[in-house]
Amino acid sequence: MSDHFDVNAILSVFQEDLLKINDLQSIEQLKKIYLGKNSEIKKAYGLLKTLSDEDKKSFAAKIQALSNSIEQSLNHATNRIESETENQRLESEWQ
């Protein structure tokens, strides 16, 4: 059943979506889509109970690595947008 959870495909689509983001509200929307309670990642955690103990460890590690990667990317994007917004504000004050 874990075969239906493709880490690379999810990460690839996420990265494409992230490239389209240019405001903090959109980042929050992405966070809900990819890390929220109805996300594919949360659904994948539900699959753990159907796996053997051996498969559980490796699958859980994949899920966690994906979740961490997405979280980190969202944090970087948030910092970038906040910095750009602050720079624009400062530039407008000096004009």
PDB file of C-alpha atoms in Angstrom:
ATOM      1  CA  MET A   1       0.000   0.000   0.000  1.00  0.00           C
ATOM      2  CA  SER A   2       2.920   2.348   0.590  1.00  0.00           C
ATOM      3  CA  ASP A   3       3.724   1.933  -3.109  1.00  0.00           C
ATOM      4  CA  HIS A   4       1.055   4.582  -3.823  1.00  0.00           C
ATOM      5  CA  PHE A   5       3.006   7.174  -1.858  1.00  0.00           C
ATOM      6  CA  ASP A   6       5.613   8.626  -4.200  1.00  0.00           C
ATOM      7  CA  VAL A   7       7.906  10.951  -2.259  1.00  0.00           C
ATOM      8  CA  ASN A   8       9.649  12.243  -5.371  1.00  0.00           C
ATOM      9  CA  ALA A   9       6.388  13.016  -7.164  1.00  0.00           C
ATOM     10  CA  ILE A  10       4.985  14.893  -4.169  1.00  0.00           C
ATOM     11  CA  LEU A  11       8.202  16.837  -3.709  1.00  0.00           C
ATOM     12  CA  SER A  12       8.367  17.684  -7.410  1.00  0.00           C
ATOM     13  CA  VAL A  13       4.799  19.034  -7.478  1.00  0.00           C
ATOM     14  CA  PHE A  14       5.444  20.946  -4.257  1.00  0.00           C
ATOM     15  CA  GLN A  15       8.557  22.576  -5.717  1.00  0.00           C
ATOM     16  CA  GLU A  16       6.615  23.601  -8.826  1.00  0.00           C
ATOM     17  CA  ASP A  17       3.889  25.104  -6.642  1.00  0.00           C
ATOM     18  CA  LEU A  18       6.455  26.883  -4.484  1.00  0.00           C
ATOM     19  CA  LEU A  19       7.980  28.616  -7.512  1.00  0.00           C
ATOM     20  CA  LYS A  20       4.614  30.299  -8.148  1.00  0.00           C
ATOM     21  CA  ILE A  21       4.423  31.765  -4.643  1.00  0.00           C
ATOM     22  CA  ASN A  22       5.108  35.430  -4.002  1.00  0.00           C
ATOM     23  CA  ASP A  23       3.153  36.265  -0.835  1.00  0.00           C
ATOM     24  CA  LEU A  24       2.812  34.972   2.715  1.00  0.00           C
ATOM     25  CA  GLN A  25      -0.857  34.056   2.340  1.00  0.00           C
ATOM     26  CA  SER A  26       0.000  31.686  -0.506  1.00  0.00           C
ATOM     27  CA  ILE A  27       2.699  30.083   1.610  1.00  0.00           C
ATOM     28  CA  GLU A  28       0.114  29.368   4.304  1.00  0.00           C
ATOM     29  CA  GLN A  29      -2.129  27.790   1.697  1.00  0.00           C
ATOM     30  CA  LEU A  30       0.716  25.557   0.517  1.00  0.00           C
ATOM     31  CA  LYS A  31       1.436  24.612   4.106  1.00  0.00           C
ATOM     32  CA  LYS A  32      -2.154  23.446   4.544  1.00  0.00           C
ATOM     33  CA  ILE A  33      -2.092  21.534   1.272  1.00  0.00           C
ATOM     34  CA  TYR A  34       1.175  19.721   1.923  1.00  0.00           C
ATOM     35  CA  LEU A  35       1.375  19.520   5.721  1.00  0.00           C
ATOM     36  CA  GLY A  36      -2.213  19.980   6.892  1.00  0.00           C
ATOM     37  CA  LYS A  37      -4.490  17.351   8.378  1.00  0.00           C
ATOM     38  CA  ASN A  38      -5.888  16.354   4.965  1.00  0.00           C
ATOM     39  CA  SER A  39      -2.527  16.300   3.177  1.00  0.00           C
ATOM     40  CA  GLU A  40      -1.015  13.310   1.417  1.00  0.00           C
ATOM     41  CA  ILE A  41       1.671  13.246   4.103  1.00  0.00           C
ATOM     42  CA  LYS A  42      -0.872  12.868   6.902  1.00  0.00           C
ATOM     43  CA  LYS A  43      -2.675  10.191   4.904  1.00  0.00           C
ATOM     44  CA  ALA A  44       0.635   8.358   4.491  1.00  0.00           C
ATOM     45  CA  TYR A  45       1.094   8.277   8.263  1.00  0.00           C
ATOM     46  CA  GLY A  46      -2.200   6.411   8.398  1.00  0.00           C
ATOM     47  CA  LEU A  47      -0.727   3.727   6.151  1.00  0.00           C
ATOM     48  CA  LEU A  48       1.906   2.887   8.757  1.00  0.00           C
ATOM     49  CA  LYS A  49      -0.491   0.676  10.702  1.00  0.00           C
ATOM     50  CA  THR A  50      -0.896  -1.567   7.649  1.00  0.00           C
ATOM     51  CA  LEU A  51       2.835  -2.231   7.268  1.00  0.00           C
ATOM     52  CA  SER A  52       5.166  -4.736   8.840  1.00  0.00           C
ATOM     53  CA  ASP A  53       7.509  -3.453  11.551  1.00  0.00           C
ATOM     54  CA  GLU A  54      10.434  -3.561   9.148  1.00  0.00           C
ATOM     55  CA  ASP A  55       8.597  -1.627   6.429  1.00  0.00           C
ATOM     56  CA  LYS A  56       7.174   0.791   8.995  1.00  0.00           C
ATOM     57  CA  LYS A  57      10.602   2.169   9.909  1.00  0.00           C
ATOM     58  CA  SER A  58      11.736   2.896   6.376  1.00  0.00           C
ATOM     59  CA  PHE A  59       8.363   4.263   5.282  1.00  0.00           C
ATOM     60  CA  ALA A  60       8.093   6.496   8.342  1.00  0.00           C
ATOM     61  CA  ALA A  61      11.595   7.812   7.643  1.00  0.00           C
ATOM     62  CA  LYS A  62      10.594   8.667   4.057  1.00  0.00           C
ATOM     63  CA  ILE A  63       7.475  10.463   5.226  1.00  0.00           C
ATOM     64  CA  GLN A  64       9.386  12.408   7.869  1.00  0.00           C
ATOM     65  CA  ALA A  65      12.152  13.383   5.439  1.00  0.00           C
ATOM     66  CA  LEU A  66       9.562  14.656   2.961  1.00  0.00           C
ATOM     67  CA  SER A  67       7.737  16.575   5.667  1.00  0.00           C
ATOM     68  CA  ASN A  68      10.992  18.127   6.897  1.00  0.00           C
ATOM     69  CA  SER A  69      12.031  19.090   3.383  1.00  0.00           C
ATOM     70  CA  ILE A  70       8.706  20.788   2.690  1.00  0.00           C
ATOM     71  CA  GLU A  71       8.736  22.563   6.052  1.00  0.00           C
ATOM     72  CA  GLN A  72      12.268  23.820   5.454  1.00  0.00           C
ATOM     73  CA  SER A  73      11.417  25.038   1.951  1.00  0.00           C
ATOM     74  CA  LEU A  74       8.358  26.867   3.257  1.00  0.00           C
ATOM     75  CA  ASN A  75      10.444  28.517   5.975  1.00  0.00           C
ATOM     76  CA  HIS A  76      13.036  29.666   3.425  1.00  0.00           C
ATOM     77  CA  ALA A  77      10.298  31.034   1.171  1.00  0.00           C
ATOM     78  CA  THR A  78       8.710  32.858   4.117  1.00  0.00           C
ATOM     79  CA  ASN A  79      12.046  34.424   5.043  1.00  0.00           C
ATOM     80  CA  ARG A  80      12.677  35.420   1.431  1.00  0.00           C
ATOM     81  CA  ILE A  81       9.273  37.064   1.035  1.00  0.00           C
ATOM     82  CA  GLU A  82       9.531  38.847   4.386  1.00  0.00           C
ATOM     83  CA  SER A  83      12.969  40.151   3.426  1.00  0.00           C
ATOM     84  CA  GLU A  84      11.763  41.319   0.008  1.00  0.00           C
ATOM     85  CA  THR A  85       8.783  43.040   1.600  1.00  0.00           C
ATOM     86  CA  GLU A  86      11.004  44.803   4.113  1.00  0.00           C
ATOM     87  CA  ASN A  87      13.421  45.873   1.376  1.00  0.00           C
ATOM     88  CA  GLN A  88      10.559  47.306  -0.676  1.00  0.00           C
ATOM     89  CA  ARG A  89       9.265  49.177   2.361  1.00  0.00           C
ATOM     90  CA  LEU A  90      12.698  50.638   3.063  1.00  0.00           C
ATOM     91  CA  GLU A  91      13.209  51.633  -0.552  1.00  0.00           C
ATOM     92  CA  SER A  92       9.870  53.421  -0.631  1.00  0.00           C
ATOM     93  CA  GLU A  93      10.795  55.358   2.516  1.00  0.00           C
ATOM     94  CA  TRP A  94      13.984  56.643   0.905  1.00  0.00           C
ATOM     95  CA  GLN A  95      12.308  57.826  -2.263  1.00  0.00           C
TER      96      GLN A  95
END
